[in-house]
Short mmCIF file of C-alpha atoms in Angstrom, two decimals:
data_model
loop_
_atom_site.label_atom_id
_atom_site.label_comp_id
_atom_site.label_asym_id
_atom_site.label_seq_id
_atom_site.Cartn_x
_atom_site.Cartn_y
_atom_site.Cartn_z
CA ILE A 1 -10.59 54.38 -65.26
CA ASN A 2 -12.69 56.85 -63.37
CA SER A 3 -10.67 60.02 -62.91
CA PRO A 4 -11.25 63.75 -63.46
CA ARG A 5 -7.92 63.79 -65.28
CA MET A 6 -9.18 61.39 -67.91
CA GLN A 7 -11.52 62.58 -70.65
CA THR A 8 -14.33 60.35 -71.88
CA VAL A 9 -13.61 58.96 -75.33
CA ASP A 10 -16.62 58.42 -77.60
CA LEU A 11 -16.17 55.06 -79.31
CA PRO A 12 -17.85 54.46 -82.67
CA PRO A 13 -21.18 52.59 -82.50
CA LEU A 14 -20.85 48.81 -82.78
CA PRO A 15 -21.58 47.57 -86.32
CA SER A 16 -24.51 45.26 -87.03
CA PRO A 17 -23.84 41.55 -87.76
CA PHE A 18 -24.50 42.19 -91.45
CA GLU A 19 -22.06 45.11 -91.49
CA THR A 20 -19.44 43.00 -89.69
CA LEU A 21 -19.81 40.20 -92.25
CA LYS A 22 -19.54 42.71 -95.06
CA ARG A 23 -16.32 44.13 -93.59
CA LEU A 24 -14.81 40.67 -93.06
CA THR A 25 -15.33 39.76 -96.73
CA SER A 26 -14.14 43.09 -98.17
CA ALA A 27 -11.01 43.79 -100.18
CA GLU A 28 -9.62 45.59 -97.14
CA ALA A 29 -10.02 42.38 -95.11
CA ARG A 30 -8.13 40.41 -97.74
CA GLU A 31 -5.28 42.93 -97.67
CA LEU A 32 -5.21 42.84 -93.87
CA ASN A 33 -5.17 39.04 -93.90
CA LYS A 34 -2.14 39.13 -96.19
CA GLU A 35 -0.38 41.67 -93.96
CA LEU A 36 -1.03 39.72 -90.77
CA LEU A 37 0.01 36.43 -92.41
CA GLU A 38 3.37 37.98 -93.30
CA LEU A 39 3.80 39.12 -89.69
CA ALA A 40 2.92 35.63 -88.41
CA LEU A 41 5.36 33.88 -90.76
CA ALA A 42 8.15 36.20 -89.58
CA GLN A 43 7.65 35.06 -85.97
CA ASP A 44 9.73 32.41 -84.23
CA PRO A 45 7.20 29.73 -83.13
CA GLN A 46 9.27 29.00 -80.02
CA VAL A 47 9.11 32.68 -78.98
CA VAL A 48 5.34 32.80 -79.52
CA PHE A 49 4.89 29.64 -77.45
CA LYS A 50 7.17 31.02 -74.72
CA ARG A 51 5.19 34.29 -74.60
CA SER A 52 1.99 32.27 -74.09
CA LEU A 53 3.62 30.48 -71.14
CA ASP A 54 4.90 33.84 -69.84
CA LEU A 55 1.36 35.22 -69.90
CA ALA A 56 0.00 32.24 -67.97
CA ARG A 57 2.82 32.45 -65.44
CA ALA A 58 2.38 36.24 -65.02
CA VAL A 59 -1.37 35.92 -64.46
CA ARG A 60 -0.82 33.11 -61.93
CA THR A 61 1.90 35.03 -60.06
CA VAL A 62 0.06 38.35 -59.89
CA GLY A 63 -3.21 36.56 -59.19
CA GLY A 64 -1.59 34.96 -56.15
CA GLU A 65 -0.34 38.34 -54.99
CA ALA A 66 -3.82 39.79 -55.45
CA ALA A 67 -5.36 37.01 -53.38
CA ALA A 68 -2.84 37.59 -50.59
CA SER A 69 -3.55 41.33 -50.70
CA ALA A 70 -7.28 40.68 -50.52
CA VAL A 71 -6.84 38.63 -47.35
CA SER A 72 -5.10 41.58 -45.70
CA ASN A 73 -7.61 44.01 -47.26
CA ASN A 74 -4.75 45.78 -49.04
CA VAL A 75 -5.66 45.42 -52.71
CA SER A 76 -4.30 48.18 -54.99
CA THR A 77 -5.20 48.16 -58.68
CA PRO A 78 -2.20 50.33 -59.74
CA VAL A 79 0.18 47.98 -57.87
CA LEU A 80 -1.34 44.87 -59.47
CA LEU A 81 -1.17 46.38 -62.98
CA ARG A 82 2.43 47.46 -62.41
CA ARG A 83 3.33 43.95 -61.21
CA LEU A 84 1.60 42.39 -64.23
CA CYS A 85 3.61 44.63 -66.58
CA GLU A 86 6.85 43.66 -64.81
CA GLU A 87 6.05 39.95 -65.01
CA LEU A 88 5.15 40.19 -68.72
CA GLY A 89 8.54 41.69 -69.57
CA ALA A 90 10.10 44.40 -71.72
CA THR A 91 7.12 45.38 -73.91
CA TYR A 92 4.79 45.92 -71.01
CA VAL A 93 7.45 47.57 -68.86
CA LYS A 94 7.83 50.09 -71.71
CA LEU A 95 4.07 50.68 -71.60
CA GLY A 96 4.35 51.17 -67.85
CA GLN A 97 7.13 53.71 -68.40
CA PHE A 98 4.84 55.55 -70.81
CA ILE A 99 2.21 55.77 -68.06
CA ALA A 100 4.86 57.01 -65.60
CA SER A 101 5.91 59.73 -68.06
CA SER A 102 2.37 60.93 -68.90
CA PRO A 103 0.89 62.66 -65.83
CA THR A 104 -1.56 64.61 -68.01
CA LEU A 105 -3.07 61.39 -69.42
CA PHE A 106 -3.30 59.07 -66.41
CA PRO A 107 -4.49 59.37 -62.80
CA PRO A 108 -1.81 60.41 -60.29
CA GLU A 109 -1.94 57.13 -58.35
CA TYR A 110 -1.09 55.21 -61.54
CA VAL A 111 1.66 57.64 -62.54
CA ALA A 112 3.20 57.38 -59.04
CA GLU A 113 3.09 53.58 -58.98
CA PHE A 114 4.50 53.13 -62.48
CA GLN A 115 7.46 55.35 -61.60
CA LYS A 116 8.87 52.11 -60.16
CA THR A 117 9.21 50.71 -63.69
CA LEU A 118 11.76 53.42 -64.50
CA ASP A 119 14.50 52.27 -62.13
CA GLN A 120 13.65 48.91 -60.58
CA THR A 121 14.24 46.53 -63.49
CA PRO A 122 16.20 43.42 -62.42
CA PRO A 123 19.55 43.02 -64.23
CA MET A 124 20.64 40.08 -66.36
CA PRO A 125 23.24 37.91 -64.56
CA TRP A 126 26.89 38.10 -65.67
CA SER A 127 26.74 34.42 -66.65
CA GLN A 128 24.42 35.50 -69.50
CA VAL A 129 26.03 38.86 -70.23
CA LYS A 130 29.55 37.59 -70.97
CA PRO A 131 28.64 35.01 -73.66
CA LEU A 132 26.17 37.47 -75.20
CA ILE A 133 28.88 40.14 -75.66
CA GLU A 134 31.37 37.60 -76.99
CA GLY A 135 28.80 36.16 -79.40
CA GLU A 136 27.90 39.60 -80.76
CA LEU A 137 31.51 40.75 -81.17
CA GLY A 138 32.72 37.37 -82.41
CA LYS A 139 35.74 37.22 -80.12
CA PRO A 140 36.65 36.64 -76.45
CA LEU A 141 36.08 39.49 -74.03
CA ASN A 142 39.82 39.85 -73.28
CA LYS A 143 40.53 40.50 -76.97
CA VAL A 144 38.50 43.73 -76.80
CA TYR A 145 38.47 44.93 -73.19
CA LYS A 146 41.18 45.17 -70.55
CA SER A 147 38.51 44.87 -67.86
CA VAL A 148 34.71 44.79 -67.50
CA GLU A 149 32.73 45.39 -64.32
CA GLN A 150 30.42 42.41 -63.77
CA THR A 151 27.91 44.43 -61.75
CA PRO A 152 25.96 46.77 -64.07
CA LEU A 153 25.90 50.53 -63.54
CA ALA A 154 22.22 50.52 -64.52
CA ALA A 155 19.56 48.13 -65.80
CA ALA A 156 16.45 48.99 -67.81
CA SER A 157 13.73 46.98 -69.53
CA ILE A 158 15.64 46.49 -72.78
CA ALA A 159 19.31 46.74 -71.85
CA GLN A 160 21.83 47.18 -69.06
CA VAL A 161 25.10 49.09 -68.87
CA HIS A 162 28.50 47.86 -67.65
CA ALA A 163 31.62 49.95 -67.02
CA ALA A 164 34.73 48.74 -68.84
CA THR A 165 38.19 49.70 -70.10
CA LEU A 166 39.35 49.04 -73.66
CA LEU A 167 42.69 47.40 -74.40
CA THR A 168 43.82 50.82 -75.62
CA GLY A 169 43.07 52.32 -72.20
CA GLU A 170 39.88 54.32 -72.79
CA ASP A 171 37.15 54.22 -70.13
CA VAL A 172 33.91 53.07 -71.74
CA VAL A 173 30.45 51.76 -70.99
CA ILE A 174 28.98 48.67 -72.67
CA LYS A 175 25.26 48.77 -73.38
CA VAL A 176 24.11 45.14 -73.58
CA GLN A 177 20.69 44.16 -74.85
CA LYS A 178 18.95 41.64 -72.61
CA ALA A 179 18.65 38.08 -73.87
CA GLY A 180 15.38 37.29 -75.62
CA VAL A 181 14.23 40.91 -75.77
CA GLN A 182 14.15 41.18 -79.57
CA GLY A 183 11.96 38.12 -80.07
CA SER A 184 9.52 38.87 -77.25
CA LEU A 185 9.19 42.54 -78.20
CA ARG A 186 8.48 41.70 -81.81
CA ALA A 187 5.93 39.03 -80.88
CA ASP A 188 4.14 41.29 -78.37
CA LEU A 189 4.12 44.36 -80.60
CA ASP A 190 2.95 42.42 -83.65
CA LEU A 191 0.11 40.96 -81.56
CA LEU A 192 -0.93 44.41 -80.31
CA TYR A 193 -0.78 45.77 -83.87
CA ALA A 194 -2.79 42.83 -85.27
CA ASN A 195 -5.49 43.27 -82.62
CA ALA A 196 -5.71 47.02 -83.32
CA ARG A 197 -6.02 46.44 -87.09
CA VAL A 198 -8.71 43.77 -86.69
CA LEU A 199 -10.72 45.98 -84.31
CA GLN A 200 -10.43 48.80 -86.85
CA LEU A 201 -11.56 46.52 -89.69
CA ILE A 202 -14.74 45.40 -87.93
CA GLY A 203 -15.53 48.95 -86.83
CA VAL A 204 -15.03 48.62 -83.07
CA THR A 205 -12.28 51.28 -83.07
CA THR A 206 -11.17 54.01 -85.45
CA SER A 207 -7.91 54.17 -87.38
CA GLU A 208 -6.31 56.36 -84.69
CA LEU A 209 -5.67 53.34 -82.42
CA SER A 210 -3.94 51.44 -85.23
CA GLU A 211 -1.82 54.48 -86.04
CA VAL A 212 -0.75 54.92 -82.41
CA VAL A 213 0.12 51.23 -82.03
CA SER A 214 1.97 51.24 -85.37
CA THR A 215 4.03 54.29 -84.36
CA LEU A 216 4.80 52.77 -80.96
CA ARG A 217 5.77 49.47 -82.57
CA GLY A 218 8.13 51.14 -85.03
CA ALA A 219 9.79 53.29 -82.36
CA ILE A 220 10.41 50.39 -79.97
CA LEU A 221 11.75 48.09 -82.70
CA GLU A 222 14.17 50.84 -83.73
CA GLU A 223 15.24 51.19 -80.09
CA ILE A 224 16.57 47.61 -80.05
CA ASP A 225 18.82 48.18 -83.08
CA PHE A 226 22.08 49.32 -81.46
CA GLU A 227 23.83 49.79 -84.80
CA LEU A 228 21.17 52.35 -85.69
CA GLU A 229 21.66 54.04 -82.30
CA ALA A 230 25.43 54.19 -82.95
CA THR A 231 24.82 55.91 -86.29
CA ARG A 232 22.44 58.41 -84.70
CA THR A 233 24.91 59.21 -81.92
CA GLU A 234 27.65 59.91 -84.46
CA GLN A 235 25.29 61.99 -86.60
CA PHE A 236 24.27 64.11 -83.60
CA ALA A 237 27.98 64.73 -82.92
CA THR A 238 28.28 66.00 -86.50
CA PHE A 239 25.28 68.29 -85.93
CA LEU A 240 27.00 69.75 -82.83
CA GLU A 241 30.23 70.30 -84.76
CA ARG A 242 28.47 72.32 -87.45
CA THR A 243 26.66 74.47 -84.85
CA PRO A 244 29.40 76.91 -83.68
CA GLU A 245 27.44 78.31 -80.74
CA LEU A 246 27.24 74.83 -79.18
CA VAL A 247 30.91 73.87 -79.55
CA GLY A 248 32.46 73.41 -76.12
CA LEU A 249 29.06 73.52 -74.41
CA VAL A 250 27.38 70.28 -75.52
CA THR A 251 28.67 66.81 -76.34
CA VAL A 252 27.68 63.19 -76.94
CA PRO A 253 29.66 60.04 -76.15
CA LYS A 254 32.11 58.74 -78.74
CA VAL A 255 31.10 55.46 -80.39
CA TYR A 256 33.66 52.62 -80.52
CA ARG A 257 32.54 50.75 -83.62
CA GLN A 258 35.16 47.99 -83.23
CA ALA A 259 33.49 47.02 -79.95
CA SER A 260 29.87 47.39 -81.06
CA ALA A 261 27.28 45.26 -82.86
CA THR A 262 23.50 44.91 -83.21
CA ARG A 263 22.95 44.07 -79.53
CA VAL A 264 26.14 45.50 -77.99
CA LEU A 265 27.09 49.19 -78.02
CA THR A 266 30.37 50.47 -76.59
CA LEU A 267 30.49 54.19 -75.84
CA GLU A 268 32.87 56.66 -74.25
CA ARG A 269 32.24 56.83 -70.51
CA LEU A 270 31.12 60.33 -69.57
CA TYR A 271 31.59 61.42 -65.96
CA GLY A 272 28.84 63.63 -64.63
CA VAL A 273 25.41 63.72 -62.99
CA PRO A 274 21.84 63.67 -64.34
CA LEU A 275 20.35 67.10 -64.89
CA ALA A 276 17.51 66.09 -62.53
CA ASP A 277 19.88 66.00 -59.54
CA LEU A 278 20.13 69.77 -58.99
CA GLU A 279 22.23 69.56 -55.81
CA SER A 280 24.85 67.45 -57.57
CA VAL A 281 24.64 69.60 -60.72
CA ARG A 282 25.66 72.65 -58.66
CA GLN A 283 29.06 71.02 -58.03
CA TYR A 284 29.90 71.42 -61.72
CA ALA A 285 27.51 74.19 -62.84
CA PRO A 286 26.88 76.86 -60.16
CA GLN A 287 23.80 78.01 -62.11
CA PRO A 288 21.87 74.85 -63.11
CA GLU A 289 19.29 76.92 -64.99
CA LEU A 290 22.00 77.89 -67.51
CA ALA A 291 22.73 74.22 -68.19
CA LEU A 292 19.02 73.65 -68.72
CA ILE A 293 18.85 76.59 -71.15
CA VAL A 294 21.81 75.18 -73.10
CA ALA A 295 20.11 71.78 -73.28
CA LEU A 296 16.81 73.34 -74.39
CA ASN A 297 18.48 75.51 -77.04
CA THR A 298 20.35 72.47 -78.36
CA TRP A 299 17.17 70.43 -78.60
CA VAL A 300 15.19 73.21 -80.32
CA SER A 301 18.06 73.78 -82.74
CA SER A 302 18.08 70.06 -83.61
CA VAL A 303 14.30 70.14 -84.20
CA LEU A 304 14.65 73.04 -86.62
CA THR A 305 17.95 72.37 -88.36
CA ASN A 306 18.84 68.68 -87.98
CA GLU A 307 17.27 65.83 -89.93
CA TRP A 308 15.92 64.41 -86.65
CA PHE A 309 15.79 65.25 -82.94
CA HIS A 310 16.16 63.33 -79.68
CA ALA A 311 12.61 62.15 -78.89
CA ASP A 312 13.29 60.74 -75.42
CA VAL A 313 14.68 63.83 -73.72
CA HIS A 314 14.22 63.60 -69.98
CA ALA A 315 16.54 64.51 -67.13
CA GLY A 316 18.00 60.98 -67.05
CA ASN A 317 19.20 61.31 -70.66
CA LEU A 318 20.82 64.70 -70.00
CA LEU A 319 24.05 64.87 -68.02
CA VAL A 320 26.05 67.77 -66.65
CA LEU A 321 29.67 66.67 -66.90
CA THR A 322 32.43 67.43 -64.42
CA ASP A 323 33.78 70.08 -66.80
CA GLY A 324 30.38 71.82 -66.96
CA ARG A 325 29.36 70.65 -70.43
CA VAL A 326 25.89 69.23 -71.14
CA ALA A 327 25.79 65.73 -72.64
CA PHE A 328 22.94 64.08 -74.55
CA ILE A 329 22.85 60.28 -74.27
CA ASP A 330 20.64 57.38 -75.44
CA PHE A 331 19.54 57.99 -79.03
CA GLY A 332 17.30 54.92 -79.23
CA ILE A 333 14.18 57.00 -79.95
CA VAL A 334 14.22 59.98 -82.31
CA GLY A 335 11.64 62.03 -84.17
CA ASN A 336 11.47 64.40 -87.09
CA ILE A 337 9.20 67.03 -88.58
CA PRO A 338 8.77 67.76 -92.30
CA ARG A 339 11.45 70.06 -93.72
CA LYS A 340 8.77 72.47 -94.94
CA THR A 341 7.37 72.82 -91.41
CA ALA A 342 10.83 73.26 -89.86
CA ASP A 343 11.72 75.98 -92.38
CA ALA A 344 8.42 77.74 -91.66
CA MET A 345 9.14 77.65 -87.91
CA LEU A 346 12.51 79.28 -88.55
CA ASP A 347 10.82 81.93 -90.72
CA PHE A 348 8.38 82.63 -87.88
CA VAL A 349 11.20 83.02 -85.36
CA ARG A 350 12.94 85.52 -87.67
CA ALA A 351 9.82 87.47 -88.67
CA PHE A 352 8.05 87.92 -85.34
CA PRO A 353 10.73 89.92 -83.46
CA GLN A 354 10.99 92.27 -86.45
CA GLY A 355 7.25 92.93 -86.51
CA ASP A 356 7.06 91.47 -90.03
CA MET A 357 3.43 90.38 -90.05
CA ASN A 358 3.56 89.34 -93.69
CA GLY A 359 6.37 86.94 -92.78
CA VAL A 360 4.54 85.74 -89.66
CA GLY A 361 1.35 85.08 -91.63
CA LEU A 362 3.17 83.24 -94.39
CA ALA A 363 5.06 81.11 -91.82
CA LEU A 364 1.80 80.17 -90.08
CA GLU A 365 0.29 79.28 -93.44
CA GLN A 366 3.28 77.07 -94.32
CA MET A 367 3.00 75.32 -90.92
CA GLY A 368 -0.60 74.42 -91.69
CA PHE A 369 -2.36 76.75 -89.25
CA THR A 370 -4.50 78.04 -92.09
CA LYS A 371 -5.74 76.65 -95.37
CA GLU A 372 -3.86 77.65 -98.51
CA LEU A 373 -4.48 81.37 -99.05
CA SER A 374 -4.52 83.54 -102.15
CA PRO A 375 -2.14 86.55 -102.24
CA GLN A 376 -5.01 88.86 -101.25
CA GLN A 377 -6.09 86.55 -98.40
CA SER A 378 -2.47 86.38 -97.17
CA ALA A 379 -2.29 90.17 -97.12
CA ASP A 380 -5.58 90.38 -95.22
CA PHE A 381 -4.37 87.73 -92.74
CA ALA A 382 -1.14 89.67 -92.13
CA ARG A 383 -3.10 92.88 -91.56
CA ASP A 384 -5.41 91.11 -89.07
CA LEU A 385 -2.40 89.71 -87.21
CA GLY A 386 -0.89 93.19 -87.03
CA GLU A 387 -4.09 94.60 -85.58
CA VAL A 388 -4.29 91.82 -82.96
CA PHE A 389 -0.71 92.33 -81.78
CA SER A 390 -1.11 96.12 -81.87
CA SER A 391 -4.22 95.79 -79.68
CA MET A 392 -2.30 93.58 -77.24
CA ASP A 393 0.54 96.12 -77.06
CA SER A 394 -1.99 98.90 -76.33
CA MET A 395 -3.48 96.86 -73.47
CA VAL A 396 -0.03 96.37 -71.95
CA GLU A 397 0.81 100.07 -72.24
CA SER A 398 -2.55 101.13 -70.72
CA ALA A 399 -2.15 98.73 -67.80
CA ALA A 400 1.42 99.84 -67.20
CA SER A 401 0.49 103.53 -67.17
CA ALA A 402 -2.33 102.75 -64.71
CA GLY A 403 0.00 100.77 -62.48
CA GLY A 404 -1.85 97.52 -63.17
CA VAL A 405 -0.66 94.04 -64.00
CA VAL A 406 -1.36 92.17 -67.21
CA SER A 407 -1.42 88.39 -67.05
CA ALA A 408 -0.52 86.50 -70.22
CA VAL A 409 -2.81 83.61 -70.94
#
């Protein structure tokens, strides 16, 4: 892609035929063969065959659209790629959503076009939803819910959400995983991972590609485990309860375990508006920036003090409720940082305002900003930091006394 926003990546030089043969007969190749064989044996042959047919159908469909566009001289590469992702299903829609959410990595015309993958996913018909819920819960719908809205409130690439009322009277939402998503996601992601590992083995790419694909694969496969999401939602509620300054300001939906399973998740229905809709937010929070500050403080606190943090925080997953509270929803993707690093970040936050340069230096060392230092080197580092900050303070004071303006870079 030719764009000033994209940086040129230097690929490793292609290996010689002899080097390729050597790699393919190495111990590493034998280990990779074993790993990929295990992945292949775990696949459902019917799903793999279906994905092959899906690929052929997607290429034929989008190819026809491209031909029609060419006749009218209206061919758009971003549109065709977006349509191909939509036709290929959940895995590729997720990749499209990654493009839409990464304006610093992709050209603006691609980011703009792939925004359509965020909110234009077709829903699963009720004729498929009802038996899926009943199969997961192991009982008829009317034994769990008083009523269920057949038209979904929202539909995404992996799941859709229906409003409902429990037999006990609580208003809830039912998050239902789309039929066939687990099998197709696993087949697609395993194929992407296998390709990345083989390219790494023969020296066409470096290990970074395999690591990125592996991380993406793990995160998406966790996202389709609704029992894991239920546990995370409950654990985040516990984190909020043990953080006194957030009590009454932030919440998460209650999980109804008796109406949840691996592919069905029933949650308390929260009434509010997405934090992105500032005009609507002002109905419940006259100063939207305060709600944003509360959300940011909550997230930072979870990064530093909780065992994991919400890793898919965007305005759609943050609500301002009718009572003014901020709500975090959708805990399908989470992240964590090593405890040692989190503790060092807390030490930095405590030391810097107090001018404790020894504490600041030690915190930076613990975070990995420097190599391991001897006591004397740590003392020298702290002294150097003190001199840098003292110099910056002097510049600010000089500019202020001269009536100038200092810009922070």
